PDB file of C-alpha atoms in Angstrom:
ATOM      1  CA  GLN A   8       2.400  -0.896  -4.325  1.00 89.00           C
ATOM      2  CA  VAL A   9       3.176  -3.683  -1.871  1.00 92.00           C
ATOM      3  CA  GLN A  10       1.110  -6.824  -2.146  1.00 95.00           C
ATOM      4  CA  LEU A  11       1.144 -10.049  -0.152  1.00 97.00           C
ATOM      5  CA  VAL A  12      -0.801 -13.010  -1.465  1.00 96.00           C
ATOM      6  CA  GLU A  13      -1.168 -16.147   0.638  1.00 96.00           C
ATOM      7  CA  SER A  14      -2.057 -19.585  -0.607  1.00 96.00           C
ATOM      8  CA  GLY A  15      -1.908 -23.187   0.541  1.00 97.00           C
ATOM      9  CA  GLY A  16      -4.490 -23.339   3.285  1.00 95.00           C
ATOM     10  CA  GLY A  17      -7.007 -26.135   3.562  1.00 97.00           C
ATOM     11  CA  SER A  18      -8.385 -28.893   5.726  1.00 98.00           C
ATOM     12  CA  VAL A  19      -6.288 -31.688   7.145  1.00 98.00           C
ATOM     13  CA  GLN A  20      -6.529 -34.295   9.855  1.00 98.00           C
ATOM     14  CA  ALA A  21      -4.514 -34.054  13.035  1.00 98.00           C
ATOM     15  CA  GLY A  22      -0.946 -35.131  12.462  1.00 98.00           C
ATOM     16  CA  GLY A  23      -1.004 -33.983   8.863  1.00 98.00           C
ATOM     17  CA  SER A  24       0.947 -31.276   7.087  1.00 98.00           C
ATOM     18  CA  LEU A  25       0.305 -28.170   5.030  1.00 98.00           C
ATOM     19  CA  ARG A  26       2.558 -25.620   3.386  1.00 98.00           C
ATOM     20  CA  LEU A  27       1.504 -22.020   3.150  1.00 98.00           C
ATOM     21  CA  SER A  28       3.003 -19.625   0.638  1.00 98.00           C
ATOM     22  CA  CYS A  29       3.197 -15.857   0.691  1.00 97.00           C
ATOM     23  CA  ALA A  30       4.137 -14.163  -2.554  1.00 95.00           C
ATOM     24  CA  ALA A  31       5.410 -10.635  -2.040  1.00 94.00           C
ATOM     25  CA  SER A  32       5.578  -7.893  -4.631  1.00 92.00           C
ATOM     26  CA  GLY A  33       6.251  -4.175  -4.704  1.00 91.00           C
ATOM     27  CA  PHE A  34       9.189  -4.142  -2.322  1.00 87.00           C
ATOM     28  CA  THR A  35      12.196  -2.083  -3.332  1.00 81.00           C
ATOM     29  CA  SER A  36      14.564  -4.047  -1.133  1.00 79.00           C
ATOM     30  CA  SER A  37      15.447  -7.725  -1.292  1.00 76.00           C
ATOM     31  CA  SER A  38      15.736  -7.777   2.516  1.00 86.00           C
ATOM     32  CA  ILE A  39      12.263  -7.970   3.994  1.00 89.00           C
ATOM     33  CA  PHE A  40      11.031  -8.817   7.454  1.00 95.00           C
ATOM     34  CA  MET A  41       8.149 -11.245   6.972  1.00 96.00           C
ATOM     35  CA  GLY A  42       5.886 -12.831   9.537  1.00 97.00           C
ATOM     36  CA  TRP A  43       3.144 -15.401   9.722  1.00 98.00           C
ATOM     37  CA  PHE A  44       0.261 -14.826  12.104  1.00 98.00           C
ATOM     38  CA  ARG A  45      -2.886 -16.729  12.890  1.00 98.00           C
ATOM     39  CA  GLN A  46      -6.202 -15.813  14.375  1.00 98.00           C
ATOM     40  CA  ALA A  47      -8.846 -18.202  15.619  1.00 97.00           C
ATOM     41  CA  PRO A  48     -12.430 -17.059  16.233  1.00 93.00           C
ATOM     42  CA  GLY A  49     -12.677 -15.106  19.446  1.00 94.00           C
ATOM     43  CA  LYS A  50      -8.912 -14.995  19.935  1.00 96.00           C
ATOM     44  CA  GLU A  51      -6.234 -12.403  19.375  1.00 96.00           C
ATOM     45  CA  ARG A  52      -3.950 -12.511  16.390  1.00 97.00           C
ATOM     46  CA  GLU A  53      -0.894 -14.577  17.297  1.00 97.00           C
ATOM     47  CA  GLY A  54       2.544 -14.486  15.738  1.00 98.00           C
ATOM     48  CA  VAL A  55       3.733 -17.959  14.824  1.00 98.00           C
ATOM     49  CA  ALA A  56       6.923 -17.370  12.849  1.00 98.00           C
ATOM     50  CA  ALA A  57       8.985 -14.697  11.166  1.00 98.00           C
ATOM     51  CA  ILE A  58      12.027 -14.400   8.967  1.00 97.00           C
ATOM     52  CA  TYR A  59      14.369 -11.616   7.982  1.00 94.00           C
ATOM     53  CA  THR A  60      15.070 -12.514   4.397  1.00 88.00           C
ATOM     54  CA  GLY A  61      18.255 -10.474   4.218  1.00 84.00           C
ATOM     55  CA  LEU A  62      20.049 -12.679   6.742  1.00 89.00           C
ATOM     56  CA  GLY A  63      17.787 -15.712   6.960  1.00 87.00           C
ATOM     57  CA  ILE A  64      17.200 -15.165  10.679  1.00 95.00           C
ATOM     58  CA  ARG A  65      14.129 -17.065  11.865  1.00 97.00           C
ATOM     59  CA  TYR A  66      11.808 -16.681  14.830  1.00 98.00           C
ATOM     60  CA  TYR A  67       9.183 -19.086  16.159  1.00 98.00           C
ATOM     61  CA  ALA A  68       6.476 -19.074  18.762  1.00 98.00           C
ATOM     62  CA  ASP A  69       6.912 -21.728  21.424  1.00 98.00           C
ATOM     63  CA  SER A  70       3.587 -23.265  20.425  1.00 97.00           C
ATOM     64  CA  VAL A  71       4.887 -24.184  16.964  1.00 98.00           C
ATOM     65  CA  LYS A  72       8.606 -24.649  17.538  1.00 98.00           C
ATOM     66  CA  GLY A  73       9.733 -27.996  16.160  1.00 97.00           C
ATOM     67  CA  ARG A  74       6.590 -28.384  14.041  1.00 98.00           C
ATOM     68  CA  TYR A  75       6.606 -25.316  11.797  1.00 98.00           C
ATOM     69  CA  THR A  76       9.385 -24.129   9.531  1.00 98.00           C
ATOM     70  CA  ILE A  77       9.546 -20.749   7.853  1.00 98.00           C
ATOM     71  CA  SER A  78      11.668 -20.443   4.731  1.00 96.00           C
ATOM     72  CA  GLN A  79      12.231 -18.197   1.757  1.00 94.00           C
ATOM     73  CA  ASP A  80      12.761 -18.376  -1.981  1.00 91.00           C
ATOM     74  CA  ASN A  81      14.385 -15.107  -2.976  1.00 87.00           C
ATOM     75  CA  ALA A  82      14.092 -15.836  -6.683  1.00 88.00           C
ATOM     76  CA  LYS A  83      10.320 -16.061  -6.322  1.00 89.00           C
ATOM     77  CA  ASN A  84       9.977 -13.379  -3.611  1.00 91.00           C
ATOM     78  CA  THR A  85       8.050 -15.958  -1.648  1.00 94.00           C
ATOM     79  CA  VAL A  86       8.057 -16.985   1.984  1.00 96.00           C
ATOM     80  CA  TYR A  87       6.760 -20.376   3.034  1.00 98.00           C
ATOM     81  CA  LEU A  88       5.396 -21.826   6.246  1.00 98.00           C
ATOM     82  CA  GLN A  89       5.718 -25.597   6.400  1.00 98.00           C
ATOM     83  CA  MET A  90       3.397 -26.924   9.074  1.00 98.00           C
ATOM     84  CA  ASN A  91       3.845 -30.481  10.295  1.00 98.00           C
ATOM     85  CA  SER A  92       2.245 -32.526  13.064  1.00 98.00           C
ATOM     86  CA  LEU A  93      -0.779 -30.276  12.923  1.00 98.00           C
ATOM     87  CA  LYS A  94      -3.149 -30.174  15.866  1.00 98.00           C
ATOM     88  CA  PRO A  95      -6.793 -29.106  16.103  1.00 97.00           C
ATOM     89  CA  GLU A  96      -5.666 -26.060  18.084  1.00 97.00           C
ATOM     90  CA  ASP A  97      -3.708 -24.912  15.020  1.00 98.00           C
ATOM     91  CA  THR A  98      -7.011 -24.220  13.299  1.00 98.00           C
ATOM     92  CA  ALA A  99      -7.155 -20.536  12.388  1.00 98.00           C
ATOM     93  CA  MET A 100      -6.980 -18.001   9.621  1.00 98.00           C
ATOM     94  CA  TYR A 101      -3.323 -17.585   8.751  1.00 98.00           C
ATOM     95  CA  TYR A 102      -1.968 -14.241   7.606  1.00 98.00           C
ATOM     96  CA  CYS A 103       1.279 -13.208   6.032  1.00 98.00           C
ATOM     97  CA  ALA A 104       2.654  -9.815   7.028  1.00 98.00           C
ATOM     98  CA  ALA A 105       5.641  -7.645   6.204  1.00 96.00           C
ATOM     99  CA  ALA A 106       7.425  -4.890   8.062  1.00 95.00           C
ATOM    100  CA  ARG A 107       9.475  -2.081   6.554  1.00 90.00           C
ATOM    101  CA  PHE A 108      12.179  -2.578   9.164  1.00 91.00           C
ATOM    102  CA  PRO A 109      13.654  -5.611  10.942  1.00 93.00           C
ATOM    103  CA  LEU A 110      11.706  -6.240  14.137  1.00 95.00           C
ATOM    104  CA  GLY A 111      14.025  -8.560  16.018  1.00 93.00           C
ATOM    105  CA  GLY A 112      12.545  -9.398  19.382  1.00 94.00           C
ATOM    106  CA  TYR A 113       9.310  -7.572  18.504  1.00 96.00           C
ATOM    107  CA  TRP A 114       8.576  -9.939  15.638  1.00 97.00           C
ATOM    108  CA  SER A 115       5.379 -11.280  17.190  1.00 97.00           C
ATOM    109  CA  SER A 116       3.779  -7.865  17.643  1.00 97.00           C
ATOM    110  CA  ALA A 117       1.154  -7.541  14.919  1.00 97.00           C
ATOM    111  CA  LEU A 118       0.991  -3.763  15.357  1.00 97.00           C
ATOM    112  CA  ARG A 119       4.560  -3.408  14.111  1.00 97.00           C
ATOM    113  CA  TYR A 120       3.828  -4.832  10.672  1.00 97.00           C
ATOM    114  CA  ASP A 121       2.987  -2.509   7.804  1.00 96.00           C
ATOM    115  CA  TYR A 122       1.488  -4.798   5.198  1.00 97.00           C
ATOM    116  CA  TRP A 123      -0.885  -7.753   5.406  1.00 98.00           C
ATOM    117  CA  GLY A 124      -2.208 -10.408   3.117  1.00 97.00           C
ATOM    118  CA  GLN A 125      -5.834 -11.435   2.897  1.00 96.00           C
ATOM    119  CA  GLY A 126      -5.391 -14.631   4.888  1.00 97.00           C
ATOM    120  CA  THR A 127      -5.816 -18.320   4.202  1.00 97.00           C
ATOM    121  CA  GLN A 128      -7.855 -20.724   6.319  1.00 98.00           C
ATOM    122  CA  VAL A 129      -6.271 -23.745   7.979  1.00 98.00           C
ATOM    123  CA  THR A 130      -8.592 -26.291   9.559  1.00 98.00           C
ATOM    124  CA  VAL A 131      -7.298 -29.301  11.473  1.00 98.00           C
ATOM    125  CA  SER A 132      -9.772 -31.984  12.461  1.00 98.00           C
ATOM    126  CA  SER A 133      -9.267 -34.525  15.213  1.00 94.00           C
TER     127      SER A 133
END
């Protein structure tokens, strides 16, 4: 049974940093396509970053490029999202997701992911 468990959310002032973690379990393959999404109240779920753990290929939304970094720790089956220079508009519930197949250019499409975590709240105050 696949499980994704996020942690690391919280409240921070603008300009600060947070690191989110997503611990994955139940996968039969060591190569997993993992994504981070966020959803603010009244807005659609937005893909912010993704990584194909088999090759270490990374994808970023333009809105976070240069500020966020997605990384992996294969020994811990964990994917991280380091968020720097946070802005109030980054405030949202952040979700970790996994797809059974590499998504490539479709990485930001939430409908293409098969598994989701419960989410962790990130709040950035001005």
